Amino acid sequence: DAGVIQSPRHEVTEMGQEVTLRCKPISGHNSLFWYRQTMMRGLELLIYFNNNVPIDDSGMPEDRFSAKMPNASFSTLKIQPSEPRDSAVYFCASRGETQYFGPGTRLLVL
Amino acid sequence: GEDVEQSLFLSVREGDSSVINCTYTDSSSTYLYWYKQEPGAGLQLLTYIFSNMDMKQDQRLTVLLNKKDKHLSLRIADTQTGDSAIYFCAEGGGKLIFGQGTELSVKP
């Protein structure tokens, strides 16, 4: 198994642009999680899905952030419009019996 | 609410044992986990322990669980420079609650 796959691995964009992060979970896992990691705030859970349904989005910072999971093998996290304070590493993780993380997307908003 | 606490830093000499400690609040967790994050990388699942166990050993790693005190520890025997990383403990059911991570520095 290839593990959790995230794309892009790096993204540099300008303030105000739309950013879309993508995740392919491990096949057979029924839970998917989006996290954000920064030096200041550490690892934060943004949202998670069970069987493609959003269960808890209380960690989503504001309306500029949205996440979708149209099917069991794909999820997106969108930021529109992006701001410099959104610069962070965004991790996707999926869970069957145990939880595995993807390699992350390093986002820099200028 | 749910909370997981870890000390932020630990420094050891190569060859010594490292012990990373964690306290948690949710006593209903079925599993407790240790993850390792190397610089520039994602979180790698190191090991986990079922909540009805007291100890689990996996090569150089020993996990101890004290449910009464809600205390979890990770012992790394014969610590190597390659063990330098941030170690996160986590607990939870549907969603995992992570500690803030302990940065382990191994000096030669």
mmCIF file of N, CA and C in Angstrom, chain B residues 20-29 31-32 34 49-56 62-74 89 91:
data_model
loop_
_atom_site.group_PDB
_atom_site.id
_atom_site.type_symbol
_atom_site.label_atom_id
_atom_site.label_comp_id
_atom_site.label_asym_id
_atom_site.label_seq_id
_atom_site.Cartn_x
_atom_site.Cartn_y
_atom_site.Cartn_z
ATOM 1 N N ILE B 20 10.147 9.297 27.654
ATOM 2 C CA ILE B 20 9.260 10.405 27.318
ATOM 3 C C ILE B 20 7.925 10.142 27.988
ATOM 4 N N ASN B 21 7.448 11.127 28.735
ATOM 5 C CA ASN B 21 6.242 10.950 29.525
ATOM 6 C C ASN B 21 5.062 11.724 28.966
ATOM 7 N N CYS B 22 3.874 11.236 29.298
ATOM 8 C CA CYS B 22 2.644 11.827 28.786
ATOM 9 C C CYS B 22 1.538 11.588 29.805
ATOM 10 N N THR B 23 0.708 12.593 30.033
ATOM 11 C CA THR B 23 -0.492 12.398 30.847
ATOM 12 C C THR B 23 -1.706 12.741 30.006
ATOM 13 N N TYR B 24 -2.788 12.064 30.277
ATOM 14 C CA TYR B 24 -4.000 12.269 29.487
ATOM 15 C C TYR B 24 -5.198 12.310 30.408
ATOM 16 N N THR B 25 -6.341 12.734 29.879
ATOM 17 C CA THR B 25 -7.501 12.896 30.749
ATOM 18 C C THR B 25 -8.647 11.957 30.424
ATOM 19 N N ASP B 26 -8.725 11.467 29.168
ATOM 20 C CA ASP B 26 -9.874 10.664 28.770
ATOM 21 C C ASP B 26 -9.621 9.192 29.102
ATOM 22 N N SER B 27 -10.266 8.704 30.129
ATOM 23 C CA SER B 27 -10.015 7.325 30.565
ATOM 24 C C SER B 27 -10.752 6.291 29.713
ATOM 25 N N SER B 28 -11.570 6.757 28.755
ATOM 26 C CA SER B 28 -12.339 5.798 27.957
ATOM 27 C C SER B 28 -11.616 5.382 26.686
ATOM 28 N N SER B 29 -10.408 5.923 26.446
ATOM 29 C CA SER B 29 -9.686 5.587 25.215
ATOM 30 C C SER B 29 -9.367 4.103 25.155
ATOM 31 N N TYR B 31 -7.210 2.759 22.791
ATOM 32 C CA TYR B 31 -5.797 2.676 22.479
ATOM 33 C C TYR B 31 -5.117 3.999 22.819
ATOM 34 N N LEU B 32 -3.826 3.894 23.108
ATOM 35 C CA LEU B 32 -2.987 5.090 23.240
ATOM 36 C C LEU B 32 -1.788 4.905 22.325
ATOM 37 N N TRP B 34 1.945 6.342 20.242
ATOM 38 C CA TRP B 34 3.143 7.180 20.133
ATOM 39 C C TRP B 34 3.487 7.343 18.658
ATOM 40 N N ILE B 49 -0.625 0.989 22.364
ATOM 41 C CA ILE B 49 -0.908 0.039 23.419
ATOM 42 C C ILE B 49 -2.405 0.015 23.664
ATOM 43 N N PHE B 50 -2.931 -1.166 23.835
ATOM 44 C CA PHE B 50 -4.338 -1.330 24.151
ATOM 45 C C PHE B 50 -4.534 -0.937 25.614
ATOM 46 N N SER B 51 -5.652 -0.342 25.923
ATOM 47 C CA SER B 51 -5.840 0.250 27.244
ATOM 48 C C SER B 51 -5.922 -0.770 28.377
ATOM 49 N N ASN B 52 -6.098 -2.053 28.052
ATOM 50 C CA ASN B 52 -6.142 -3.051 29.124
ATOM 51 C C ASN B 52 -4.778 -3.686 29.368
ATOM 52 N N MET B 53 -3.740 -3.135 28.712
ATOM 53 C CA MET B 53 -2.379 -3.609 28.914
ATOM 54 C C MET B 53 -1.624 -2.635 29.806
ATOM 55 N N ASP B 54 -0.616 -3.147 30.506
ATOM 56 C CA ASP B 54 0.250 -2.303 31.315
ATOM 57 C C ASP B 54 1.545 -1.964 30.594
ATOM 58 N N MET B 55 1.967 -2.888 29.732
ATOM 59 C CA MET B 55 3.258 -2.722 29.098
ATOM 60 C C MET B 55 3.250 -3.374 27.723
ATOM 61 N N LYS B 56 4.016 -2.763 26.842
ATOM 62 C CA LYS B 56 4.215 -3.363 25.519
ATOM 63 C C LYS B 56 5.653 -3.104 25.123
ATOM 64 N N THR B 62 9.754 0.510 24.727
ATOM 65 C CA THR B 62 8.893 -0.043 25.768
ATOM 66 C C THR B 62 7.862 1.013 26.127
ATOM 67 N N VAL B 63 6.593 0.641 26.041
ATOM 68 C CA VAL B 63 5.509 1.530 26.422
ATOM 69 C C VAL B 63 4.951 1.052 27.749
ATOM 70 N N LEU B 64 4.824 1.976 28.696
ATOM 71 C CA LEU B 64 4.221 1.672 29.989
ATOM 72 C C LEU B 64 2.959 2.498 30.145
ATOM 73 N N LEU B 65 1.905 1.854 30.614
ATOM 74 C CA LEU B 65 0.627 2.534 30.818
ATOM 75 C C LEU B 65 0.183 2.364 32.253
ATOM 76 N N ASN B 66 -0.050 3.476 32.930
ATOM 77 C CA ASN B 66 -0.606 3.478 34.276
ATOM 78 C C ASN B 66 -1.979 4.119 34.178
ATOM 79 N N LYS B 67 -3.001 3.272 34.109
ATOM 80 C CA LYS B 67 -4.353 3.792 33.893
ATOM 81 C C LYS B 67 -4.865 4.560 35.097
ATOM 82 N N LYS B 68 -4.463 4.136 36.273
ATOM 83 C CA LYS B 68 -4.925 4.804 37.493
ATOM 84 C C LYS B 68 -4.481 6.263 37.489
ATOM 85 N N ASP B 69 -3.225 6.496 37.103
ATOM 86 C CA ASP B 69 -2.689 7.854 37.097
ATOM 87 C C ASP B 69 -2.836 8.523 35.738
ATOM 88 N N LYS B 70 -3.378 7.802 34.752
ATOM 89 C CA LYS B 70 -3.514 8.303 33.376
ATOM 90 C C LYS B 70 -2.173 8.796 32.874
ATOM 91 N N HIS B 71 -1.199 7.928 32.969
ATOM 92 C CA HIS B 71 0.171 8.255 32.603
ATOM 93 C C HIS B 71 0.684 7.225 31.621
ATOM 94 N N LEU B 72 1.263 7.715 30.556
ATOM 95 C CA LEU B 72 1.820 6.881 29.488
ATOM 96 C C LEU B 72 3.281 7.269 29.308
ATOM 97 N N SER B 73 4.137 6.298 29.127
ATOM 98 C CA SER B 73 5.537 6.634 28.870
ATOM 99 C C SER B 73 6.096 5.788 27.740
ATOM 100 N N LEU B 74 7.093 6.350 27.084
ATOM 101 C CA LEU B 74 7.807 5.658 26.009
ATOM 102 C C LEU B 74 9.280 5.631 26.381
ATOM 103 N N CYS B 89 2.434 11.848 21.904
ATOM 104 C CA CYS B 89 1.527 10.827 22.384
ATOM 105 C C CYS B 89 0.112 11.257 22.009
ATOM 106 N N GLU B 91 -4.295 10.022 22.333
ATOM 107 C CA GLU B 91 -5.327 9.115 22.817
ATOM 108 C C GLU B 91 -6.654 9.532 22.198
#
